[in-house]
CSV table of C-alpha atoms and ligand atoms in Angstrom, one decimal:
chain,number,residue,atom,x,y,z
A,10,MET,CA,-12.7,0.8,16.0
A,11,LYS,CA,-9.2,-0.8,15.7
A,12,LYS,CA,-9.3,-4.6,15.2
A,13,ILE,CA,-6.7,-7.3,15.3
A,14,VAL,CA,-7.0,-10.3,13.0
A,15,ASN,CA,-7.9,-12.7,15.9
A,16,GLU,CA,-10.8,-10.4,16.9
A,17,ILE,CA,-12.8,-10.9,13.7
A,18,ASP,CA,-14.5,-13.8,12.0
A,19,ILE,CA,-11.9,-14.9,9.5
A,20,ASP,CA,-12.5,-18.7,9.2
A,21,ASN,CA,-12.5,-20.0,5.6
A,22,LYS,CA,-12.3,-16.4,4.1
A,23,ARG,CA,-10.1,-15.2,1.2
A,24,VAL,CA,-7.7,-12.9,3.0
A,25,ILE,CA,-5.3,-10.3,1.5
A,26,VAL,CA,-2.4,-9.6,3.7
A,27,ARG,CA,-0.2,-6.6,3.0
A,28,CYS,CA,3.2,-7.6,4.4
A,29,ASP,CA,6.6,-5.8,4.2
A,30,PHE,CA,8.9,-8.1,2.4
A,31,ASN,CA,11.2,-5.2,1.5
A,32,VAL,CA,14.4,-7.1,2.5
A,33,PRO,CA,18.0,-6.8,1.3
A,34,ILE,CA,18.6,-9.2,-1.6
A,35,LYS,CA,21.9,-9.7,-3.4
A,36,ASN,CA,22.3,-12.0,-6.4
A,37,GLY,CA,18.9,-13.6,-5.6
A,38,LYS,CA,20.0,-14.3,-2.0
A,39,ILE,CA,18.1,-12.8,1.0
A,40,LEU,CA,20.7,-11.2,3.3
A,41,ASP,CA,18.3,-10.5,6.2
A,42,SER,CA,15.0,-12.4,6.5
A,43,SER,CA,13.9,-10.9,9.8
A,44,LYS,CA,11.0,-8.9,8.3
A,45,ILE,CA,9.7,-12.0,6.5
A,46,ASP,CA,10.0,-14.1,9.7
A,47,ALA,CA,8.1,-11.4,11.6
A,48,ALA,CA,5.2,-11.8,9.2
A,49,THR,CA,4.7,-15.5,9.7
A,50,GLU,CA,2.7,-15.3,12.9
A,51,THR,CA,-0.2,-13.7,11.0
A,52,ILE,CA,0.2,-16.0,8.0
A,53,ASN,CA,0.3,-19.1,10.2
A,54,TYR,CA,-2.8,-18.0,12.1
A,55,LEU,CA,-4.7,-17.6,8.8
A,56,ILE,CA,-3.5,-21.1,7.6
A,57,GLU,CA,-4.8,-22.6,10.9
A,58,HIS,CA,-8.1,-20.8,10.3
A,59,ASN,CA,-8.5,-22.4,6.8
A,60,CYS,CA,-8.2,-19.2,4.9
A,61,LYS,CA,-7.1,-18.7,1.3
A,62,ILE,CA,-4.2,-16.3,1.7
A,63,ILE,CA,-3.1,-13.7,-0.8
A,64,LEU,CA,0.2,-11.9,0.1
A,65,LEU,CA,1.1,-8.4,-1.2
A,66,SER,CA,4.4,-6.5,-0.6
A,67,HIS,CA,6.6,-4.0,-2.3
A,68,LEU,CA,10.3,-4.4,-2.8
A,69,GLY,CA,12.6,-1.4,-3.5
A,70,LYS,CA,11.6,1.3,-5.9
A,71,VAL,CA,10.5,0.6,-9.4
A,72,ARG,CA,11.2,3.4,-11.9
A,73,SER,CA,12.1,1.5,-15.0
A,74,GLU,CA,11.7,-1.9,-16.8
A,75,ALA,CA,15.1,-2.8,-15.5
A,76,ASP,CA,13.9,-2.1,-11.9
A,77,LYS,CA,11.1,-4.6,-12.5
A,78,GLN,CA,13.6,-7.3,-13.4
A,79,LYS,CA,15.8,-6.5,-10.5
A,80,ASN,CA,13.1,-6.0,-7.8
A,81,THR,CA,11.2,-9.3,-8.0
A,82,LEU,CA,9.7,-11.1,-5.0
A,83,LYS,CA,10.8,-14.5,-6.4
A,84,PRO,CA,13.6,-14.9,-3.7
A,85,VAL,CA,11.0,-14.2,-1.1
A,86,PHE,CA,8.7,-16.8,-2.6
A,87,GLU,CA,11.5,-19.4,-2.5
A,88,TYR,CA,12.1,-18.5,1.2
A,89,LEU,CA,8.4,-18.6,2.1
A,90,LYS,CA,8.2,-22.1,0.6
A,91,THR,CA,10.9,-23.2,3.1
A,92,ILE,CA,9.2,-21.7,6.2
A,93,LEU,CA,5.5,-22.1,5.7
A,94,LYS,CA,4.0,-25.6,6.1
A,95,THR,CA,1.6,-25.4,3.2
A,96,ASN,CA,1.4,-25.0,-0.6
A,97,VAL,CA,2.9,-21.6,-1.5
A,98,TYR,CA,2.5,-20.2,-5.1
A,99,PHE,CA,3.9,-17.1,-6.8
A,100,TYR,CA,2.1,-15.0,-9.5
A,101,GLU,CA,4.5,-13.1,-11.7
A,102,LYS,CA,2.2,-10.2,-12.4
A,103,THR,CA,0.4,-7.7,-10.2
A,104,ARG,CA,-3.0,-8.0,-12.1
A,105,SER,CA,-4.6,-10.0,-14.9
A,106,LEU,CA,-7.6,-12.1,-15.7
A,107,ASP,CA,-5.4,-15.1,-15.1
A,108,LEU,CA,-4.5,-13.8,-11.6
A,109,ASP,CA,-8.2,-13.6,-10.8
A,110,ASN,CA,-8.6,-17.3,-11.8
A,111,LYS,CA,-5.5,-18.3,-9.8
A,112,VAL,CA,-7.1,-16.7,-6.7
A,113,LYS,CA,-10.4,-18.4,-7.4
A,114,GLY,CA,-8.6,-21.7,-7.7
A,115,LEU,CA,-6.8,-21.4,-4.3
A,116,ASN,CA,-7.7,-24.1,-1.8
A,117,SER,CA,-8.1,-23.4,1.9
A,118,ARG,CA,-4.8,-23.0,3.7
A,119,GLU,CA,-2.9,-22.2,0.5
A,120,VAL,CA,-0.8,-19.1,0.0
A,121,LEU,CA,-0.4,-17.1,-3.1
A,122,LEU,CA,2.4,-14.4,-3.2
A,123,ILE,CA,1.8,-11.7,-5.9
A,124,GLU,CA,4.7,-9.9,-7.6
A,125,ASN,CA,6.1,-6.7,-6.1
A,126,THR,CA,3.2,-4.2,-5.8
A,127,ARG,CA,5.5,-1.4,-7.1
A,128,HIS,CA,5.7,-3.0,-10.5
A,129,GLU,CA,2.5,-0.9,-10.8
A,130,ASP,CA,4.7,2.2,-10.3
A,131,TYR,CA,6.2,2.0,-13.8
A,132,PRO,CA,5.3,3.8,-15.9
A,133,ASP,CA,2.3,5.4,-14.1
A,134,LYS,CA,3.1,5.4,-10.3
A,135,LEU,CA,-0.3,3.7,-9.7
A,136,GLU,CA,0.7,2.0,-6.4
A,137,SER,CA,2.5,5.0,-4.9
A,138,ASN,CA,-0.2,7.4,-5.9
A,139,ASN,CA,-2.8,5.2,-4.3
A,140,ASP,CA,-4.7,4.7,-7.6
A,141,ILE,CA,-8.3,4.0,-6.8
A,142,GLN,CA,-8.9,1.5,-9.7
A,143,LEU,CA,-5.8,-0.5,-8.6
A,144,ALA,CA,-6.9,-0.5,-5.0
A,145,MET,CA,-10.4,-1.7,-6.1
A,146,TYR,CA,-8.9,-4.4,-8.3
A,147,TRP,CA,-6.8,-5.8,-5.5
A,148,SER,CA,-9.6,-5.5,-3.0
A,149,ASN,CA,-11.8,-7.7,-5.3
A,150,LEU,CA,-9.3,-10.6,-4.8
A,151,GLY,CA,-10.3,-11.0,-1.2
A,152,ASP,CA,-13.0,-10.8,1.4
A,153,ILE,CA,-10.9,-9.3,4.2
A,154,PHE,CA,-7.8,-7.1,4.2
A,155,VAL,CA,-5.1,-7.5,6.9
A,156,LEU,CA,-2.5,-4.8,7.2
A,157,ASP,CA,0.7,-6.4,8.7
A,158,ALA,CA,3.2,-4.2,6.9
A,159,PHE,CA,4.1,-1.9,9.9
A,160,ALA,CA,7.3,-0.8,8.1
A,161,SER,CA,5.3,0.5,5.2
A,162,ALA,CA,2.4,1.9,7.1
A,163,HIS,CA,3.7,5.5,6.7
A,164,ARG,CA,3.0,5.2,2.9
A,165,ALA,CA,-0.4,6.1,1.6
A,166,HIS,CA,-0.2,3.6,-1.3
A,167,ALA,CA,-2.9,1.5,-3.0
A,168,SER,CA,-1.7,-1.7,-1.2
A,169,THR,CA,-1.4,-0.1,2.2
A,170,CYS,CA,-4.3,2.4,2.4
A,171,GLY,CA,-6.4,1.9,-0.8
A,172,ILE,CA,-7.7,-1.6,-0.3
A,173,ALA,CA,-9.0,-0.9,3.2
A,174,LYS,CA,-11.5,1.5,1.8
A,175,PHE,CA,-13.3,-1.3,-0.1
A,176,ILE,CA,-13.4,-4.4,2.1
A,177,PRO,CA,-13.5,-5.1,5.9
A,178,SER,CA,-10.0,-4.6,7.3
A,179,CYS,CA,-7.9,-5.2,10.4
A,180,TYR,CA,-4.3,-5.2,11.7
A,181,GLY,CA,-2.1,-8.3,11.7
A,182,PHE,CA,-0.2,-9.5,14.7
A,183,LEU,CA,3.0,-7.7,13.7
A,184,VAL,CA,1.4,-4.3,13.4
A,185,ALA,CA,-0.3,-4.9,16.8
A,186,LYS,CA,3.0,-5.9,18.4
A,187,GLU,CA,4.9,-2.9,17.0
A,188,MET,CA,2.3,-0.5,18.2
A,189,ALA,CA,2.1,-2.1,21.7
A,190,ASN,CA,5.9,-2.3,22.1
A,191,LEU,CA,6.7,1.2,20.8
A,192,ASP,CA,3.9,2.6,23.0
A,193,LYS,CA,5.1,0.8,26.0
A,194,TYR,CA,8.9,1.2,25.8
A,195,VAL,CA,9.3,4.4,23.9
A,196,ASN,CA,6.2,6.5,24.3
A,197,HIS,CA,5.6,5.5,28.0
A,198,PRO,CA,9.1,4.3,29.2
A,199,GLU,CA,10.3,3.6,32.6
A,200,HIS,CA,12.7,6.4,33.7
A,201,PRO,CA,15.5,7.2,33.6
A,202,PHE,CA,15.0,7.0,29.8
A,203,THR,CA,18.1,7.3,27.7
A,204,ILE,CA,18.1,7.8,23.9
A,205,VAL,CA,21.1,6.9,21.8
A,206,MET,CA,20.7,8.5,18.5
A,207,GLY,CA,22.9,9.0,15.4
A,208,GLY,CA,22.6,9.0,11.7
A,209,ALA,CA,23.4,11.1,8.6
A,210,LYS,CA,20.4,13.3,8.3
A,211,MET,CA,19.3,15.8,10.9
A,212,ASP,CA,16.6,17.1,8.5
A,213,ASP,CA,14.8,13.7,8.6
A,214,LYS,CA,15.2,13.2,12.4
A,215,LEU,CA,14.3,16.6,13.8
A,216,ALA,CA,10.7,15.8,14.3
A,217,LEU,CA,11.7,12.6,16.2
A,218,ILE,CA,14.2,14.5,18.3
A,219,LYS,CA,11.6,17.2,19.2
A,220,THR,CA,9.2,14.5,20.4
A,221,LEU,CA,11.8,12.4,22.2
A,222,ILE,CA,13.6,15.2,24.0
A,223,LYS,CA,10.6,15.9,26.0
A,224,LYS,CA,10.2,12.3,27.1
A,225,CYS,CA,13.8,11.3,27.8
A,226,ASP,CA,16.2,12.1,30.6
A,227,PHE,CA,19.3,11.8,28.4
A,228,MET,CA,19.9,12.0,24.7
A,229,LEU,CA,23.3,10.8,23.7
A,230,LEU,CA,24.1,12.0,20.1
A,231,GLY,CA,26.5,11.0,17.4
A,232,GLY,CA,26.8,11.2,13.6
A,233,ALA,CA,25.5,14.2,11.7
A,234,LEU,CA,22.9,14.9,14.4
A,235,ALA,CA,25.7,15.6,16.9
A,236,ASN,CA,27.7,17.5,14.3
A,237,THR,CA,24.7,19.8,13.6
A,238,CYS,CA,24.3,20.5,17.3
A,239,LEU,CA,28.1,21.3,17.6
A,240,LYS,CA,27.8,23.6,14.6
A,241,VAL,CA,25.0,25.7,16.1
A,242,LEU,CA,27.0,25.9,19.4
A,243,GLY,CA,29.8,27.5,17.4
A,244,TYR,CA,32.3,24.6,17.1
A,245,ASP,CA,34.3,24.4,13.9
A,246,ILE,CA,33.3,21.0,12.6
A,247,GLY,CA,35.4,21.2,9.4
A,248,SER,CA,34.0,19.1,6.6
A,249,SER,CA,31.8,17.0,8.8
A,250,LEU,CA,28.3,16.0,7.7
A,251,ALA,CA,25.7,18.4,9.1
A,252,SER,CA,22.6,20.2,8.1
A,253,ASP,CA,23.0,23.5,6.4
A,254,LYS,CA,19.4,24.6,6.1
A,255,PRO,CA,18.9,27.8,8.1
A,256,GLU,CA,15.4,26.8,9.3
A,257,ILE,CA,16.8,23.5,10.6
A,258,LEU,CA,19.8,25.1,12.3
A,259,LYS,CA,17.5,27.7,14.0
A,260,GLU,CA,15.3,24.9,15.4
A,261,VAL,CA,18.4,22.9,16.5
A,262,TYR,CA,19.8,25.9,18.2
A,263,LYS,CA,16.6,26.4,20.2
A,264,ILE,CA,16.6,22.7,21.2
A,265,VAL,CA,20.2,22.5,22.3
A,266,ASN,CA,19.8,25.5,24.4
A,267,GLU,CA,16.5,24.6,26.0
A,268,TYR,CA,17.6,21.0,26.7
A,269,LYS,CA,21.3,21.5,27.4
A,270,GLU,CA,21.1,19.3,30.5
A,271,LYS,CA,19.7,16.3,28.6
A,272,ILE,CA,21.6,16.5,25.3
A,273,ILE,CA,25.1,15.0,25.5
A,274,LEU,CA,27.4,15.7,22.6
A,275,PRO,CA,30.8,14.1,21.6
A,276,THR,CA,33.9,15.7,23.2
A,277,ASP,CA,36.3,13.8,21.0
A,278,ALA,CA,36.3,12.0,17.7
A,279,ILE,CA,37.9,9.8,15.1
A,280,ILE,CA,38.3,11.9,12.0
A,281,GLY,CA,38.9,11.4,8.3
A,282,ARG,CA,40.2,14.1,5.8
A,283,SER,CA,38.4,15.1,2.7
A,284,TYR,CA,41.4,15.0,0.3
A,285,ASP,CA,43.0,11.8,1.7
A,286,ALA,CA,40.9,8.7,1.9
A,287,ASN,CA,43.5,6.9,4.0
A,288,PHE,CA,43.8,9.5,6.7
A,289,VAL,CA,42.5,8.6,10.2
A,290,ASP,CA,43.3,10.5,13.4
A,291,TYR,CA,42.0,11.1,16.9
A,292,VAL,CA,41.2,14.7,18.0
A,293,THR,CA,39.3,16.5,20.7
A,294,ILE,CA,36.2,18.3,19.3
A,295,ASN,CA,37.8,21.8,19.3
A,296,GLU,CA,40.8,20.7,17.2
A,297,LEU,CA,39.3,20.1,13.8
A,298,ASN,CA,40.7,21.6,10.6
A,299,ILE,CA,38.7,22.7,7.6
A,300,ASP,CA,39.2,19.4,5.7
A,301,ASP,CA,38.6,17.1,8.7
A,302,SER,CA,35.3,15.2,9.1
A,303,ILE,CA,34.0,13.5,12.3
A,304,ASN,CA,33.4,9.9,11.4
A,305,ASP,CA,33.1,8.3,14.8
A,306,ILE,CA,33.0,9.2,18.5
A,307,GLY,CA,36.2,9.0,20.6
A,308,VAL,CA,37.1,7.3,23.8
A,309,LYS,CA,36.3,10.2,26.2
A,310,THR,CA,32.8,10.4,24.7
A,311,LEU,CA,32.4,6.7,25.1
A,312,ASN,CA,33.3,6.9,28.7
A,313,GLN,CA,30.8,9.6,29.3
A,314,TYR,CA,28.1,7.7,27.5
A,315,ARG,CA,29.0,4.5,29.5
A,316,GLU,CA,28.6,6.4,32.8
A,317,ILE,CA,25.0,7.4,31.8
A,318,ILE,CA,24.1,4.0,30.4
A,319,ASN,CA,25.5,2.1,33.4
A,320,ASN,CA,24.3,4.4,36.2
A,321,SER,CA,21.3,6.4,35.1
A,322,THR,CA,19.3,4.3,32.6
A,323,LYS,CA,16.2,2.1,33.1
A,324,THR,CA,15.0,2.2,29.5
A,325,LEU,CA,17.2,2.7,26.4
A,326,PHE,CA,16.1,3.4,22.8
A,327,MET,CA,18.7,3.2,20.1
A,328,ASN,CA,18.2,4.8,16.7
A,329,GLY,CA,20.9,5.3,14.1
A,330,THR,CA,24.6,4.8,14.7
A,331,VAL,CA,27.2,7.1,16.1
A,332,GLY,CA,29.8,6.5,13.4
A,333,LYS,CA,30.3,5.2,9.9
A,334,TYR,CA,30.3,1.7,11.2
A,335,GLU,CA,30.4,0.1,7.7
A,336,ASP,CA,34.0,1.2,7.6
A,337,LYS,CA,36.1,-0.8,10.1
A,338,ARG,CA,38.2,2.3,11.0
A,339,PHE,CA,35.1,4.1,12.2
A,340,ALA,CA,33.1,1.2,13.7
A,341,ASN,CA,34.6,1.2,17.2
A,342,GLY,CA,32.1,3.8,18.7
A,343,THR,CA,29.0,1.9,17.5
A,344,LYS,CA,30.5,-1.5,18.6
A,345,GLU,CA,31.5,-0.2,22.0
A,346,LEU,CA,28.0,1.3,22.5
A,347,LEU,CA,26.4,-2.0,21.6
A,348,GLU,CA,28.6,-3.7,24.1
A,349,MET,CA,27.6,-1.2,26.8
A,350,ILE,CA,24.0,-1.7,26.0
A,351,LYS,CA,24.4,-5.5,26.2
A,352,ASN,CA,26.0,-5.2,29.6
A,353,SER,CA,23.4,-2.8,31.0
A,354,PRO,CA,20.4,-4.3,32.9
A,355,CYS,CA,18.1,-1.7,31.4
A,356,THR,CA,15.2,-2.4,29.0
A,357,LYS,CA,16.6,-2.1,25.4
A,358,VAL,CA,14.7,-1.2,22.3
A,359,ALA,CA,16.0,-0.2,18.8
A,360,GLY,CA,14.3,1.0,15.7
A,361,GLY,CA,15.3,2.4,12.3
A,362,GLY,CA,17.1,0.8,9.4
A,363,ASP,CA,20.7,1.8,10.3
A,364,ALA,CA,20.5,0.8,14.0
A,365,LEU,CA,19.1,-2.6,13.1
A,366,SER,CA,21.6,-3.2,10.4
A,367,ALA,CA,24.5,-2.4,12.8
A,368,ILE,CA,22.9,-4.6,15.5
A,369,ASN,CA,22.6,-7.5,13.0
A,370,THR,CA,26.1,-6.9,11.6
A,371,PHE,CA,27.7,-7.1,15.0
A,372,GLY,CA,25.4,-9.8,16.3
A,373,TYR,CA,23.6,-8.0,19.2
A,374,GLN,CA,20.0,-8.9,18.3
A,375,GLN,CA,19.5,-11.2,21.3
A,376,TYR,CA,20.3,-8.5,23.9
A,377,PHE,CA,17.5,-6.2,22.9
A,378,ASN,CA,14.0,-6.5,24.5
A,379,TYR,CA,12.4,-5.3,21.3
A,380,LEU,CA,13.6,-4.6,17.7
A,381,SER,CA,11.2,-2.7,15.6
A,382,THR,CA,11.0,-3.9,12.0
A,383,GLY,CA,10.3,-0.3,10.7
A,384,GLY,CA,12.7,2.3,9.4
A,385,GLY,CA,11.0,5.6,8.6
A,386,ALA,CA,7.7,4.1,9.8
A,387,THR,CA,9.0,3.5,13.3
A,388,LEU,CA,10.4,7.0,13.5
A,389,GLU,CA,7.2,8.5,12.3
A,390,TYR,CA,5.1,6.4,14.7
A,391,ILE,CA,7.2,7.5,17.7
A,392,ALA,CA,7.2,11.2,16.6
A,393,ASN,CA,3.4,11.4,15.7
A,394,GLY,CA,1.9,8.5,17.6
A,395,SER,CA,0.2,7.3,14.4
A,396,LEU,CA,0.7,6.3,10.8
A,397,ILE,CA,-1.5,6.9,7.8
A,398,ALA,CA,-2.3,3.3,6.9
A,399,LEU,CA,-3.0,2.5,10.6
A,400,ASP,CA,-5.4,5.4,10.7
A,401,VAL,CA,-7.3,4.3,7.6
A,402,ILE,CA,-8.0,0.9,9.2
A,403,ALA,CA,-9.0,2.5,12.5
A,404,LYS,CA,-11.4,4.9,10.6
A,405,GLU,CA,-12.9,2.4,8.1
A,406,ASN,CA,-13.9,-0.1,10.8
B,13,3PG,C1,11.4,0.3,4.7
B,13,3PG,O1,12.3,-0.5,4.3
B,13,3PG,O2,11.6,1.2,5.5
B,13,3PG,C2,10.0,0.0,4.3
B,13,3PG,O3,9.9,-1.2,3.6
B,13,3PG,C3,9.5,1.2,3.4
B,13,3PG,O4,10.3,1.2,2.2
B,13,3PG,P1,10.2,2.5,1.3
B,13,3PG,O5,11.0,3.6,2.0
B,13,3PG,O6,10.8,2.1,0.0
B,13,3PG,O7,8.8,2.9,1.2
C-alpha cells in the first residue's frame, strides 16, 4: 500500500528523508535552489511533528577523491540554515561511529544533513550499486524512511531503494505532488493536448515519444528529435545533430508515418556551419548544405506552432528546447515558444532538466501550472507510469 508521510504515525520519531539536493553550484554558490525549496514542505511537517530529522541526498557524480572535494553538500547546508526555522547540522562523512552518536544526540525538531551519499561511490560504487550493508547502515540511523527525492526515484541506489527494505517507509509530499500532477496533467490531460518537445538525444527520448504520441493531439518537435524525423523522411539535414542508430531510425520512421497528422516538424531553421563558428543563416528545411547544422527553428515554423498553441490546445506539456538556447544567436525559437505558452490560456506543464533551465533562464516559471523537479525521472515516470524507488515503497508497505 502506498503511504504519504501525513498518513502514518510519525510524531517524535527519528526520520530519514531522502531528498534530491542535486542542484547547480558554482564556486560554492547555489545557482538554482528550486529543488531544495520544494523539499521543505516535508521537512517542515516533520519539524512540526517533533521528529529528529536526518537528510540524505546525492550531488553530482563521484568518481575520484577530487570529485569528493568538489561535490560537497556544504553549500546546501548553508542554504538550509537560512530557510529552516530550527537547528540544522552538517556531518562531513557518510558513515562513522561518530555519526551514529551525532544522530543519537539529535533533539526533537533538529535537522542533520549528511554529506553527499555518492561519496560512497568512490572507490567501490556502494551507493550506486545499492550495496546492502550500506543501506542497512543508513536504515539503522532512523525509525522511518521518507522518500522525497522524486528526481532520483529512477535510480536503484542504496539511499533511494535500499533503506526502504529495512524500515517502515513512505512518500514525502513532493513525491506525492509530482505523481498527482504528472498523472493529472500529462497522463490524463484535457484535450486538445499539445506536446512541445526538443533536445539533443532522440535515443533517450524515444520511449517517452512512443508513450506521449498516443495520448496527444499534436507533437511539435525541435532540436535533434525533429532532425531525426526529418532525416528518416529523406531530408538532407547536413551536419545537424540526429540519431544514427539503425534500430532507432527504424522506429522513428514507423512513428512519423503512423502519426503524420500529429507530428509537426520544422519547415525552416536558423543554421550554423561546422567549419565556421561565426556563421549564422536562415534557410528553409530543404536548403541545407553538407556542413550546415540546424540550431534553432525559424519564423515560419514558429507561426505554425503558434497557430496550434493558440487555437487547438487545452493542455500543453513542454520537454526540452527547440534550439541551442544557451547561445543567444539560437535562442529565439525557445524564447518565442515560451512567450506563446505564456499568452495561451491552456494548462501548462513542463518537465526535464533543459526545459526547466530555459524556463528559469528566461523567467517564465510563474506562467506554468506545474513544473516537475525531475529530469530523467520525470520522463521515465511519464513513459512507464512508475519509477523503481516508488515501486519499492509501494511493495514494502
Ligand atoms: C537529476 O538531476 O536529474 C537527478 O538529481 C538525478 O541525477 P543523476 O542523473 O546524477 O542520477
